[in-house]
Amino acid sequence: MKRPVAEIWMGWVRLLAVPFAAVEVAAFDIPEGFEIWAWALTAAFGVGAAVLLVLAYRASRASWHKIGFAALVFDAAVAYGYLFAFGFDPGTIRLVIFVPLVEAAVRYGLLGGLVMPAVSAVVLALHEWWRTTHVEGIDFDVDNVTFPVGVQLIVGVVVGSLVNGLREERKSASARAAEAEALRDALGRRADLLDATNRCARALSSSLELGQAFAAFIRELRGLVPFERTAIVLTEDGHLRVFATAGRAADTVFPPGTVVEVAGSALTELASGQALYREDMTERRFDEEDEFVRLGLRSRVLAPLLSGPETIGAIAVVRREPSAFSPDEIELLSLLGRLAGSAVQNIRAYEAERTTAEELRRLSALRADFVSLVSHE
């Protein structure tokens, strides 16, 4: 458990002040009527200081503020108690009232620096009246109240303002640190995303055959975005053809080679180029979702395969739980859809060029045979 460090060191300062208070009481030539109260107050000060130090070490986070407030009340009571115990002395003993003032300003900022002088004004007025009734030859002197209170007010405002300023700077520094940590995490996620994308891109480029390329791609995808089922579909002549599947019921429900109509399928909503996230397919929207729900699959992401602005197919990733995909996973699938779309176009272009080359070779062979035949004739 994290300890209240400030409360602990203040507890040690308070405890070390007890011997100093005892020396001061012993050194003063205290009249007989005041001496017993001074020693009793010092003993109470020692016991209270020890108790507060123990509480500071054992305090839970929820009780820190309560212990701090109790310590402030205790210190103020001790300081004002010494003021009354040394009421016969109008001199330096009055400086003790600045101890709870500074403590209040440190604990509560400007508010503490303003409230404590008000408390001191009441206590000093009572103390001045008490002196006039218990010490012979003393009259009530307003200056003994107004001057120390005025000085307290100035000190309280200065210290409290500084404390408030430091707290604001600390909050600002914490906010900047949190922002820097968030940026670091975001950069880390982006780096992971790029690394995952590169692996999938290498898988797609591992073969010039669509079936083999998609098989390698799905193997890589399984480690990046875990799924219960996945499928890759491409548009052909206004229809959808399933090119690759993996996972639950891959060979029985929409197996590779299945051709379905585009109308009524989820692909109708991928024309904008944005991924489609179906958080719960029990609320049926598309024809194929009945089959997935019967398999116990609830959530699905469809990322369009893009070739330029045109949607030429989709990657479908399905999971058992509803609302099972995170925004990062949806973003990754969208990026992979763009890569897969480019790979499909490249492979199709290669196949078209290979077909053309084979046709040219066939025509060249026919021409050679024809020329040979004509020459022979």
Coordinates of C-alpha atoms in Angstrom, one line a residue:
M1 CA 0.0 0.0 0.0
K2 CA 1.3 3.4 -0.9
R3 CA 2.0 5.5 2.2
P4 CA 1.2 9.2 2.8
V5 CA 4.8 10.4 2.6
A6 CA 4.0 14.1 3.5
E7 CA 2.0 13.1 6.5
I8 CA 4.8 10.8 7.7
W9 CA 7.5 13.4 7.5
M10 CA 5.2 16.0 9.1
G11 CA 4.6 13.4 11.9
W12 CA 8.3 13.1 12.5
V13 CA 8.7 16.9 12.6
R14 CA 5.9 17.1 15.1
L15 CA 7.4 14.4 17.3
L16 CA 10.9 16.1 17.2
A17 CA 9.3 19.3 18.2
V18 CA 8.2 17.8 21.6
P19 CA 11.7 17.9 23.1
F20 CA 12.1 21.5 21.9
A21 CA 8.8 22.4 23.6
A22 CA 9.9 20.7 26.8
V23 CA 13.2 22.6 26.8
E24 CA 11.4 25.9 26.3
V25 CA 9.0 25.1 29.2
A26 CA 11.9 24.2 31.4
A27 CA 13.9 27.3 30.5
F28 CA 11.1 29.8 31.1
D29 CA 10.5 31.2 34.5
I30 CA 6.9 30.3 34.5
P31 CA 4.7 31.6 37.3
E32 CA 3.3 28.9 39.6
G33 CA -0.3 29.1 38.2
F34 CA 0.8 28.6 34.6
E35 CA 3.6 26.0 35.0
I36 CA 1.3 23.0 35.6
W37 CA -0.7 23.8 32.5
A38 CA 2.4 24.2 30.4
W39 CA 3.8 20.8 31.4
A40 CA 0.4 19.1 31.0
L41 CA 0.1 20.6 27.5
T42 CA 3.6 19.4 26.6
A43 CA 2.8 15.9 27.7
A44 CA -0.4 15.9 25.7
F45 CA 1.6 17.2 22.8
G46 CA 4.0 14.3 23.0
V47 CA 1.3 11.7 23.2
G48 CA -0.7 13.2 20.3
A49 CA 2.4 13.5 18.1
A50 CA 3.3 9.8 18.7
V51 CA -0.3 8.7 18.0
L52 CA -0.5 10.8 14.8
L53 CA 2.8 9.3 13.5
V54 CA 1.6 5.8 14.1
L55 CA -1.7 6.6 12.3
A56 CA 0.2 8.1 9.4
Y57 CA 2.1 4.8 8.9
R58 CA -1.0 2.6 9.2
A59 CA -3.5 4.9 7.3
S60 CA -5.3 3.6 4.3
R61 CA -5.7 5.9 1.2
A62 CA -9.3 6.6 2.1
S63 CA -8.3 8.0 5.5
W64 CA -5.4 10.2 4.5
H65 CA -7.5 13.4 4.4
K66 CA -9.2 12.6 7.7
I67 CA -5.9 12.1 9.5
G68 CA -4.5 15.3 7.9
F69 CA -7.5 17.4 9.1
A70 CA -7.2 15.8 12.6
A71 CA -3.5 16.6 12.6
L72 CA -4.2 20.3 11.7
V73 CA -6.8 20.6 14.4
F74 CA -4.4 19.0 16.9
D75 CA -1.5 21.3 16.0
A76 CA -3.7 24.4 16.1
A77 CA -5.0 23.4 19.6
V78 CA -1.5 22.8 20.9
A79 CA -0.2 26.2 19.4
Y80 CA -3.1 28.1 20.9
G81 CA -2.8 26.2 24.1
Y82 CA 0.8 27.4 24.5
L83 CA -0.4 30.9 23.8
F84 CA -2.7 30.7 26.8
A85 CA -0.1 28.8 29.0
F86 CA 2.4 31.5 28.3
G87 CA -0.2 34.3 28.6
F88 CA 2.0 36.1 31.1
D89 CA 4.6 36.7 28.3
P90 CA 3.5 39.2 25.6
G91 CA 6.6 38.6 23.5
T92 CA 7.8 35.9 21.1
I93 CA 5.4 33.2 22.2
R94 CA 2.9 34.7 19.8
L95 CA 5.0 33.5 16.9
V96 CA 3.7 30.0 17.6
I97 CA 0.4 30.9 15.9
F98 CA 2.2 30.8 12.5
V99 CA 2.8 27.1 12.8
P100 CA -0.9 26.0 12.2
L101 CA -1.2 28.9 9.6
V102 CA 1.6 27.5 7.4
E103 CA 0.3 23.9 7.9
A104 CA -3.2 25.0 6.9
A105 CA -1.9 26.8 3.8
V106 CA 0.2 23.8 2.8
R107 CA -2.6 21.4 3.3
Y108 CA -5.5 23.4 1.8
G109 CA -3.9 26.1 -0.3
L110 CA -5.3 29.6 -0.4
L111 CA -8.5 28.4 1.4
G112 CA -6.4 27.3 4.4
G113 CA -4.4 30.5 4.3
L114 CA -7.6 32.6 4.6
V115 CA -9.5 30.5 7.1
M116 CA -6.8 30.1 9.7
P117 CA -6.3 33.9 10.2
A118 CA -10.0 34.2 10.9
V119 CA -9.7 31.4 13.5
S120 CA -6.7 33.2 15.0
A121 CA -8.6 36.5 15.2
V122 CA -11.2 34.8 17.5
V123 CA -8.6 33.0 19.6
L124 CA -6.3 36.1 19.9
A125 CA -9.3 38.2 21.0
L126 CA -10.2 35.6 23.6
H127 CA -6.6 35.4 24.6
E128 CA -6.3 39.2 25.1
W129 CA -9.4 39.2 27.1
W130 CA -8.2 36.3 29.2
R131 CA -4.9 38.1 29.9
T132 CA -6.7 41.2 31.2
T133 CA -8.5 39.1 33.7
H134 CA -5.7 36.7 34.8
V135 CA -2.6 39.0 34.6
E136 CA -2.4 42.1 36.7
G137 CA -1.7 45.4 35.2
I138 CA -2.7 44.5 31.6
D139 CA -5.4 46.2 29.6
F140 CA -7.1 44.9 26.4
D141 CA -4.9 45.9 23.5
V142 CA -6.6 45.7 20.1
D143 CA -3.2 45.9 18.4
N144 CA -2.2 42.5 19.9
V145 CA -5.1 41.1 17.8
T146 CA -5.1 43.0 14.6
F147 CA -1.3 43.1 13.9
P148 CA -0.6 39.3 14.2
V149 CA -3.8 38.5 12.3
G150 CA -2.9 41.0 9.5
V151 CA 0.6 39.4 9.3
Q152 CA -1.0 35.9 9.3
L153 CA -3.3 37.0 6.5
I154 CA -0.4 38.2 4.3
V155 CA 1.6 35.0 5.0
G156 CA -1.4 32.8 4.4
V157 CA -2.3 34.4 1.1
V158 CA 1.3 34.1 -0.1
V159 CA 1.9 30.5 1.0
G160 CA -1.6 29.4 -0.1
S161 CA -1.2 31.0 -3.5
L162 CA 2.2 29.3 -4.0
V163 CA 0.7 25.9 -2.9
N164 CA -2.2 26.4 -5.4
G165 CA 0.2 27.2 -8.1
L166 CA 2.3 24.2 -7.4
R167 CA -0.8 22.0 -7.4
E168 CA -1.9 23.3 -10.8
E169 CA 1.6 22.8 -12.2
R170 CA 1.5 19.2 -10.8
K171 CA -1.9 18.6 -12.4
S172 CA -0.6 20.0 -15.7
A173 CA 2.5 17.9 -15.5
S174 CA 0.4 14.8 -14.7
A175 CA -1.9 15.6 -17.7
R176 CA 1.1 16.0 -20.0
A177 CA 2.6 12.7 -18.7
A178 CA -0.7 10.9 -19.3
E179 CA -0.9 12.4 -22.8
A180 CA 2.7 11.3 -23.5
E181 CA 1.9 7.8 -22.2
A182 CA -1.2 7.7 -24.4
L183 CA 0.8 8.8 -27.4
R184 CA 3.4 6.2 -26.6
D185 CA 0.7 3.5 -26.4
A186 CA -0.8 4.7 -29.6
L187 CA 2.5 4.6 -31.4
G188 CA 3.1 1.1 -30.0
R189 CA -0.3 0.0 -31.4
R190 CA 0.5 1.6 -34.7
A191 CA 3.8 -0.2 -34.9
D192 CA 2.1 -3.5 -34.1
L193 CA -0.5 -2.8 -36.7
L194 CA 2.2 -2.1 -39.3
D195 CA 4.1 -5.3 -38.4
A196 CA 0.9 -7.4 -38.6
T197 CA 0.1 -5.7 -42.0
N198 CA 3.5 -6.5 -43.3
R199 CA 3.2 -10.2 -42.3
C200 CA -0.2 -10.5 -44.1
A201 CA 1.2 -8.7 -47.1
R202 CA 4.0 -11.2 -47.3
A203 CA 1.5 -14.0 -47.1
L204 CA -0.5 -12.6 -49.9
S205 CA 2.5 -12.2 -52.1
S206 CA 3.8 -15.7 -51.4
S207 CA 1.9 -17.1 -54.4
L208 CA 0.5 -16.0 -57.7
E209 CA -2.4 -18.5 -57.3
L210 CA -5.4 -17.0 -55.6
G211 CA -6.2 -20.1 -53.6
Q212 CA -2.7 -20.5 -52.3
A213 CA -2.3 -16.8 -51.5
F214 CA -5.6 -16.7 -49.6
A215 CA -4.7 -19.9 -47.7
A216 CA -1.4 -18.3 -46.5
F217 CA -3.2 -15.1 -45.7
I218 CA -5.8 -16.9 -43.5
R219 CA -3.1 -18.7 -41.6
E220 CA -1.5 -15.4 -40.8
L221 CA -4.8 -13.8 -40.0
R222 CA -5.7 -16.4 -37.4
G223 CA -2.8 -15.3 -35.2
L224 CA -3.7 -11.6 -35.5
V225 CA -7.4 -11.6 -35.2
P226 CA -8.7 -14.8 -33.6
F227 CA -11.9 -16.0 -35.1
E228 CA -14.4 -18.9 -35.0
R229 CA -14.9 -18.6 -38.8
T230 CA -13.5 -16.5 -41.7
A231 CA -14.2 -16.3 -45.4
I232 CA -13.0 -14.4 -48.4
V233 CA -15.5 -13.7 -51.2
L234 CA -15.0 -12.0 -54.5
T235 CA -17.4 -10.4 -56.9
E236 CA -17.7 -12.1 -60.4
D237 CA -20.2 -11.1 -63.0
G238 CA -22.6 -9.6 -60.5
H239 CA -22.4 -12.6 -58.1
L240 CA -20.4 -13.4 -55.0
R241 CA -18.1 -16.4 -55.1
V242 CA -16.6 -17.8 -51.9
F243 CA -12.9 -18.3 -52.6
A244 CA -11.6 -19.4 -49.2
T245 CA -13.0 -20.4 -45.8
A246 CA -11.6 -21.5 -42.5
G247 CA -13.1 -22.3 -39.1
R248 CA -16.4 -23.6 -38.0
A249 CA -18.4 -25.5 -40.7
A250 CA -16.0 -24.2 -43.4
D251 CA -16.7 -27.2 -45.7
T252 CA -20.5 -27.4 -45.2
V253 CA -21.8 -23.8 -44.8
F254 CA -20.9 -21.6 -47.8
P255 CA -17.8 -23.7 -48.7
P256 CA -15.3 -22.6 -51.3
G257 CA -16.8 -22.3 -54.7
T258 CA -20.3 -21.3 -53.4
V259 CA -21.9 -18.6 -55.6
V260 CA -24.6 -16.4 -54.1
E261 CA -26.5 -13.3 -55.2
V262 CA -25.1 -9.9 -54.2
A263 CA -28.6 -8.7 -53.5
G264 CA -29.7 -9.4 -49.9
S265 CA -26.1 -10.0 -48.8
A266 CA -24.0 -7.8 -46.5
L267 CA -21.8 -6.8 -49.5
T268 CA -24.6 -4.3 -50.5
E269 CA -23.5 -2.1 -47.6
L270 CA -19.7 -2.2 -48.4
A271 CA -19.9 0.1 -51.5
S272 CA -18.8 3.1 -49.5
G273 CA -15.5 1.3 -48.7
Q274 CA -16.1 1.2 -44.9
A275 CA -16.1 -1.9 -42.8
L276 CA -19.4 -3.3 -41.6
Y277 CA -19.6 -4.4 -38.0
R278 CA -22.6 -6.6 -37.0
E279 CA -22.5 -6.7 -33.2
D280 CA -25.3 -9.2 -32.9
M281 CA -26.6 -11.2 -35.9
T282 CA -29.6 -12.5 -34.0
E283 CA -31.2 -9.2 -35.1
R284 CA -31.2 -10.4 -38.7
R285 CA -30.4 -7.9 -41.5
F286 CA -28.9 -10.1 -44.3
D287 CA -29.8 -13.4 -45.9
E288 CA -26.7 -15.3 -44.9
E289 CA -26.9 -14.4 -41.2
D290 CA -29.5 -17.2 -40.5
E291 CA -26.8 -19.8 -41.2
F292 CA -24.3 -18.2 -38.9
V293 CA -26.8 -17.8 -36.0
R294 CA -27.6 -21.6 -36.3
L295 CA -23.9 -22.3 -35.9
G296 CA -23.9 -20.3 -32.7
L297 CA -22.0 -17.3 -34.2
R298 CA -23.2 -13.9 -33.1
S299 CA -20.8 -11.0 -34.2
R300 CA -19.2 -10.4 -37.6
V301 CA -17.0 -7.9 -39.3
L302 CA -16.9 -7.5 -43.0
A303 CA -13.9 -5.6 -44.5
P304 CA -14.2 -4.6 -48.1
L305 CA -11.6 -5.7 -50.6
L306 CA -10.8 -2.5 -52.5
S307 CA -9.3 -2.0 -55.9
G308 CA -9.1 1.8 -56.0
P309 CA -12.6 3.1 -55.2
E310 CA -14.2 -0.2 -56.3
T311 CA -15.3 -2.9 -53.8
I312 CA -14.4 -6.3 -55.4
G313 CA -15.1 -8.5 -52.4
A314 CA -14.9 -8.8 -48.7
I315 CA -13.1 -10.5 -45.8
A316 CA -15.6 -11.8 -43.2
V317 CA -14.5 -12.6 -39.7
V318 CA -17.0 -14.1 -37.3
R319 CA -17.0 -14.8 -33.5
R320 CA -19.2 -16.6 -31.1
E321 CA -19.8 -13.8 -28.6
P322 CA -21.9 -10.6 -29.4
S323 CA -20.0 -7.3 -29.6
A324 CA -16.7 -9.3 -29.7
F325 CA -14.5 -7.0 -31.9
S326 CA -12.5 -4.0 -30.7
P327 CA -12.0 -0.8 -32.7
D328 CA -8.4 -1.7 -33.2
E329 CA -9.3 -5.1 -34.7
I330 CA -11.9 -3.5 -37.0
E331 CA -9.2 -1.0 -38.2
L332 CA -6.8 -3.8 -38.8
L333 CA -9.3 -5.8 -40.9
S334 CA -10.1 -2.7 -42.9
L335 CA -6.4 -2.2 -43.7
L336 CA -6.0 -5.8 -44.6
G337 CA -9.0 -5.6 -46.9
R338 CA -7.2 -2.9 -48.9
L339 CA -4.1 -5.0 -49.1
A340 CA -6.0 -8.1 -50.1
G341 CA -7.9 -6.1 -52.7
S342 CA -4.6 -4.9 -54.3
A343 CA -3.2 -8.4 -54.2
V344 CA -6.3 -9.8 -55.9
Q345 CA -6.0 -7.3 -58.7
N346 CA -2.3 -8.0 -59.1
I347 CA -2.9 -11.8 -59.3
R348 CA -5.8 -11.3 -61.7
A349 CA -3.6 -9.0 -63.8
Y350 CA -0.8 -11.6 -63.8
E351 CA -3.3 -14.4 -64.8
A352 CA -4.7 -12.2 -67.6
E353 CA -1.1 -11.5 -68.9
R354 CA -0.2 -15.2 -68.6
T355 CA -3.3 -16.2 -70.5
T356 CA -2.5 -13.6 -73.2
A357 CA 1.1 -14.9 -73.4
E358 CA -0.1 -18.5 -73.7
E359 CA -2.5 -17.5 -76.4
L360 CA 0.2 -15.6 -78.3
R361 CA 2.5 -18.6 -78.0
R362 CA -0.3 -20.9 -79.3
L363 CA -0.9 -18.5 -82.3
S364 CA 2.8 -18.2 -82.9
A365 CA 3.0 -22.0 -83.1
L366 CA 0.0 -22.2 -85.4
R367 CA 1.6 -19.5 -87.6
A368 CA 4.9 -21.4 -87.7
D369 CA 3.0 -24.6 -88.7
F370 CA 1.1 -22.8 -91.4
V371 CA 4.2 -21.3 -92.8
S372 CA 5.9 -24.6 -92.8
L373 CA 3.0 -26.3 -94.5
V374 CA 2.8 -23.5 -97.2
S375 CA 6.5 -23.8 -97.8
H376 CA 6.2 -27.6 -98.1
E377 CA 3.4 -27.3 -100.6

